[in-house]
């Protein structure tokens, strides 16, 4: 054993201690390595920072920017809409379609983003269908985690593999973007089948907490606007009748917030008092349930069970309510909303006005506004964001946070095109992954899908420094011969098992290490070691690296995993639920992974 | 209007004295039934509760703090009775739970080992050797248990307002002594002490009910509960954009705040809940 090996082992032990006890955050451990390793002479100064220019780091930055571009243009919302509509028929369909889609999306996007995208809609569907939310959210979360195994860039450990696959100073043949896809697809299918068949036995039937959001909180606060109800004008209706003519706001204290004309199939989200209702029209009211029922009964309108025509456009992610205050020196002071043509100017519906202890639900547009008046407004989030971004001093000051964001929906086609350009380069031209993905990201920036500042702001620097900082540790582990030394020692103890048995041991070991330390840490430590072990046992070192990379996603039992933490309370889960459902999933994950490797990747 | 706690070893006539005292004063007499109540209220097996108060904690219990959850359930059930006032409690550490309340009459009943052994032999038909070993083991368990949980010696007379040795003092005399003391002005519970006991009951419920939910500091003051949830740990596995991290932060804090408030409001006596949740952190 050389002095370098002893020093490397001391550093490794130190890193493991830091990972386990978390005295400093994992990314700080990475930064520490970039300083410590060259200082003690285990790597050169150049090698210490080589991680920052590695394929892994560039690829992950590019993937994050591409994901942000898709997000910014609402591409994912467009995907989510039809899936959610298709899903709402049975429990199995909800699980397959929603969890399956989340899995596929997270193969190219951050897994937490994919899960968060479907979370509110899933809660809505399960409530409407009477399915316990706990039966759907954990499958969705697990599929988001498994989705990371579908492509090389889906999860941090697999992104690292190509940079870590060095043996005896020589780089091994890199993995392609889709080398692992068959394994990932089988894992995803296994998870779906597992939850469809065994879901009711391993998942609790908990109700969970419904993520209400700002709008629901405001509706609870303003009790007269407790409900949003969709109605249809029946065929026999003697119309057309204007909203003013129906006197809907004054008589029933309810506000019409959206209309779809039957003739044009055109939706209006800021209806005016002279807008008319005719047979076949659909419209949405905000108000007290009994007032809406009385209004519907008087005119014979059909009350729908939930939002149907407007289900997506008025969903929590697209529209909601915000509370605003008339600012000092506001141009609104002293004028009525009617005089100002408020709805046209602001593009939102005034629902209530609070002045002192009085709350007005009708005739709001005819009251001269005063400084400090509180206006409850309803409308698309995008409009609220535009109002909030107006130069100061603003006429209205928002007192509640805004959900959603301004989407560049017109750029959606471009975003998809640049993703396709990146993928085509990878698949057909065999361009290196980092170059192909960065070209897609650059294309998005140049064509205005997102600005360069937005791209910079979307990057997750914690992950960047973690990956970049730990790569030199992997290099030192291999270069000093420490990995080969430990591998020889381990094989001396256990003999030379057949390759598939060795891979099974590697899979179990990685799954365990990932639970105890970070997944990137486990990968950096185990890839050099396991490749050496595989080589010495006569196996394929690349496959050993692949098993480490994939098994580092085998983290279902951890309630603190970022995706599990996100769905834990909405799903009403307890730690023991993750132990039970995740424990079985962990075993299945390893079994399926090794089975596919055995039959389709030439392992014997 | 008093609360009396009676601490005793097994086969020391403590139970009998407690029941007679309660009967004479017209108070509620509470002991092992609190296990059943705690078991029902918190949905925990009664056997586990029973073991947690009887057996001294093992080394594993001390590391995992496994028993503390069950003991918290029992404490909450005891405190629920205490807040009602006019109660004689005998058994599990009531005097230790209420050690900061001088108006609570804390009594220790002791008896000679010879009498205790004789009583056990008569009751269970054991040999003298077996009976002595049984009592010694039981006493040792209780001593260890009190030492571990409350850092107190069960035999320390300073923990009690009176220690009565049964033998020379007859059971009925002991009862009369306690009844007379309970009626004295010194042991009438003041309104403030009543409120504080009620707050302690709320806090002990919170300790149990929040144990599975989050790590939190809480305080109740006349039913106004303030809960501060410590930051939740999220283990980072894959990239999260800053916008998503902010959204997650907000969602998780909102969810937790709602859950904690809901739990706190379900506890009897809670008038208002203020919940403050720290931002989760990534590790």
PDB file of C-alpha atoms in Angstrom, chain A residues 22 25 60 71 110-112 116 155-156 209-210 212 405 457-460 462-463 515-517 519 555 560-562 569-570, chain B residues 212-214 232-244 247-248 250-252 254-256 258-259 262 281-283:
ATOM      1  CA  UNK A  22     -24.093  15.891   7.826  1.00  0.00           C
ATOM      2  CA  UNK A  25     -24.122  20.110   3.565  1.00  0.00           C
ATOM      3  CA  UNK A  60     -27.047  18.838 -15.984  1.00  0.00           C
ATOM      4  CA  UNK A  71     -41.879  24.949 -18.067  1.00  0.00           C
ATOM      5  CA  UNK A 110     -36.389  17.525 -12.547  1.00  0.00           C
ATOM      6  CA  UNK A 111     -38.387  14.752 -10.869  1.00  0.00           C
ATOM      7  CA  UNK A 112     -39.805  17.113  -8.261  1.00  0.00           C
ATOM      8  CA  UNK A 116     -45.478  19.045  -8.483  1.00  0.00           C
ATOM      9  CA  UNK A 155     -30.824  11.482 -12.380  1.00  0.00           C
ATOM     10  CA  UNK A 156     -27.574  12.854 -10.978  1.00  0.00           C
ATOM     11  CA  UNK A 209     -54.305  17.242   3.385  1.00  0.00           C
ATOM     12  CA  UNK A 210     -55.702  18.952   0.361  1.00  0.00           C
ATOM     13  CA  UNK A 212     -55.795  24.421  -0.841  1.00  0.00           C
ATOM     14  CA  UNK A 405     -46.452  32.550 -13.606  1.00  0.00           C
ATOM     15  CA  UNK A 457     -31.610  31.688 -12.361  1.00  0.00           C
ATOM     16  CA  UNK A 458     -33.034  28.242 -13.095  1.00  0.00           C
ATOM     17  CA  UNK A 459     -29.722  26.437 -12.479  1.00  0.00           C
ATOM     18  CA  UNK A 460     -29.469  24.460  -9.262  1.00  0.00           C
ATOM     19  CA  UNK A 462     -26.115  22.984  -5.126  1.00  0.00           C
ATOM     20  CA  UNK A 463     -26.203  20.051  -7.548  1.00  0.00           C
ATOM     21  CA  UNK A 515     -29.961   5.571   1.889  1.00  0.00           C
ATOM     22  CA  UNK A 516     -27.194   6.400   4.328  1.00  0.00           C
ATOM     23  CA  UNK A 517     -25.188   8.943   2.327  1.00  0.00           C
ATOM     24  CA  UNK A 519     -26.733   9.291  -4.033  1.00  0.00           C
ATOM     25  CA  UNK A 555     -34.493   5.342  -2.467  1.00  0.00           C
ATOM     26  CA  UNK A 560     -37.078  12.631   3.512  1.00  0.00           C
ATOM     27  CA  UNK A 561     -36.355  12.015  -0.201  1.00  0.00           C
ATOM     28  CA  UNK A 562     -37.279  15.236  -1.985  1.00  0.00           C
ATOM     29  CA  UNK A 569     -48.521  15.338   3.858  1.00  0.00           C
ATOM     30  CA  UNK A 570     -50.848  15.761   0.866  1.00  0.00           C
TER      31      UNK A 570
ATOM     32  CA  UNK B 212     -45.249  11.631  14.251  1.00  0.00           C
ATOM     33  CA  UNK B 213     -45.808  14.879  12.442  1.00  0.00           C
ATOM     34  CA  UNK B 214     -42.813  17.109  13.083  1.00  0.00           C
ATOM     35  CA  UNK B 232     -37.998  19.832   8.038  1.00  0.00           C
ATOM     36  CA  UNK B 233     -35.094  18.043   6.411  1.00  0.00           C
ATOM     37  CA  UNK B 234     -35.300  17.237   2.729  1.00  0.00           C
ATOM     38  CA  UNK B 235     -32.704  14.886   1.370  1.00  0.00           C
ATOM     39  CA  UNK B 236     -31.698  16.169  -2.013  1.00  0.00           C
ATOM     40  CA  UNK B 237     -31.251  13.532  -4.666  1.00  0.00           C
ATOM     41  CA  UNK B 238     -31.665  15.342  -7.941  1.00  0.00           C
ATOM     42  CA  UNK B 239     -31.596  18.905  -9.232  1.00  0.00           C
ATOM     43  CA  UNK B 240     -34.262  21.304  -8.014  1.00  0.00           C
ATOM     44  CA  UNK B 241     -34.476  24.719  -9.628  1.00  0.00           C
ATOM     45  CA  UNK B 242     -34.590  27.667  -7.206  1.00  0.00           C
ATOM     46  CA  UNK B 243     -38.178  28.455  -8.257  1.00  0.00           C
ATOM     47  CA  UNK B 244     -39.233  24.877  -7.559  1.00  0.00           C
ATOM     48  CA  UNK B 247     -42.566  26.496  -4.282  1.00  0.00           C
ATOM     49  CA  UNK B 248     -41.713  23.368  -2.310  1.00  0.00           C
ATOM     50  CA  UNK B 250     -44.078  27.282   0.609  1.00  0.00           C
ATOM     51  CA  UNK B 251     -46.164  24.156  -0.004  1.00  0.00           C
ATOM     52  CA  UNK B 252     -44.479  22.139   2.723  1.00  0.00           C
ATOM     53  CA  UNK B 254     -48.369  25.543   4.418  1.00  0.00           C
ATOM     54  CA  UNK B 255     -49.198  21.825   4.617  1.00  0.00           C
ATOM     55  CA  UNK B 256     -47.424  21.402   7.927  1.00  0.00           C
ATOM     56  CA  UNK B 258     -52.417  23.387   8.480  1.00  0.00           C
ATOM     57  CA  UNK B 259     -51.844  19.888   9.845  1.00  0.00           C
ATOM     58  CA  UNK B 262     -55.775  20.986  12.903  1.00  0.00           C
ATOM     59  CA  UNK B 281     -33.641  22.750   4.512  1.00  0.00           C
ATOM     60  CA  UNK B 282     -31.883  20.564   1.989  1.00  0.00           C
ATOM     61  CA  UNK B 283     -29.206  18.126   3.056  1.00  0.00           C
TER      62      UNK B 283
END
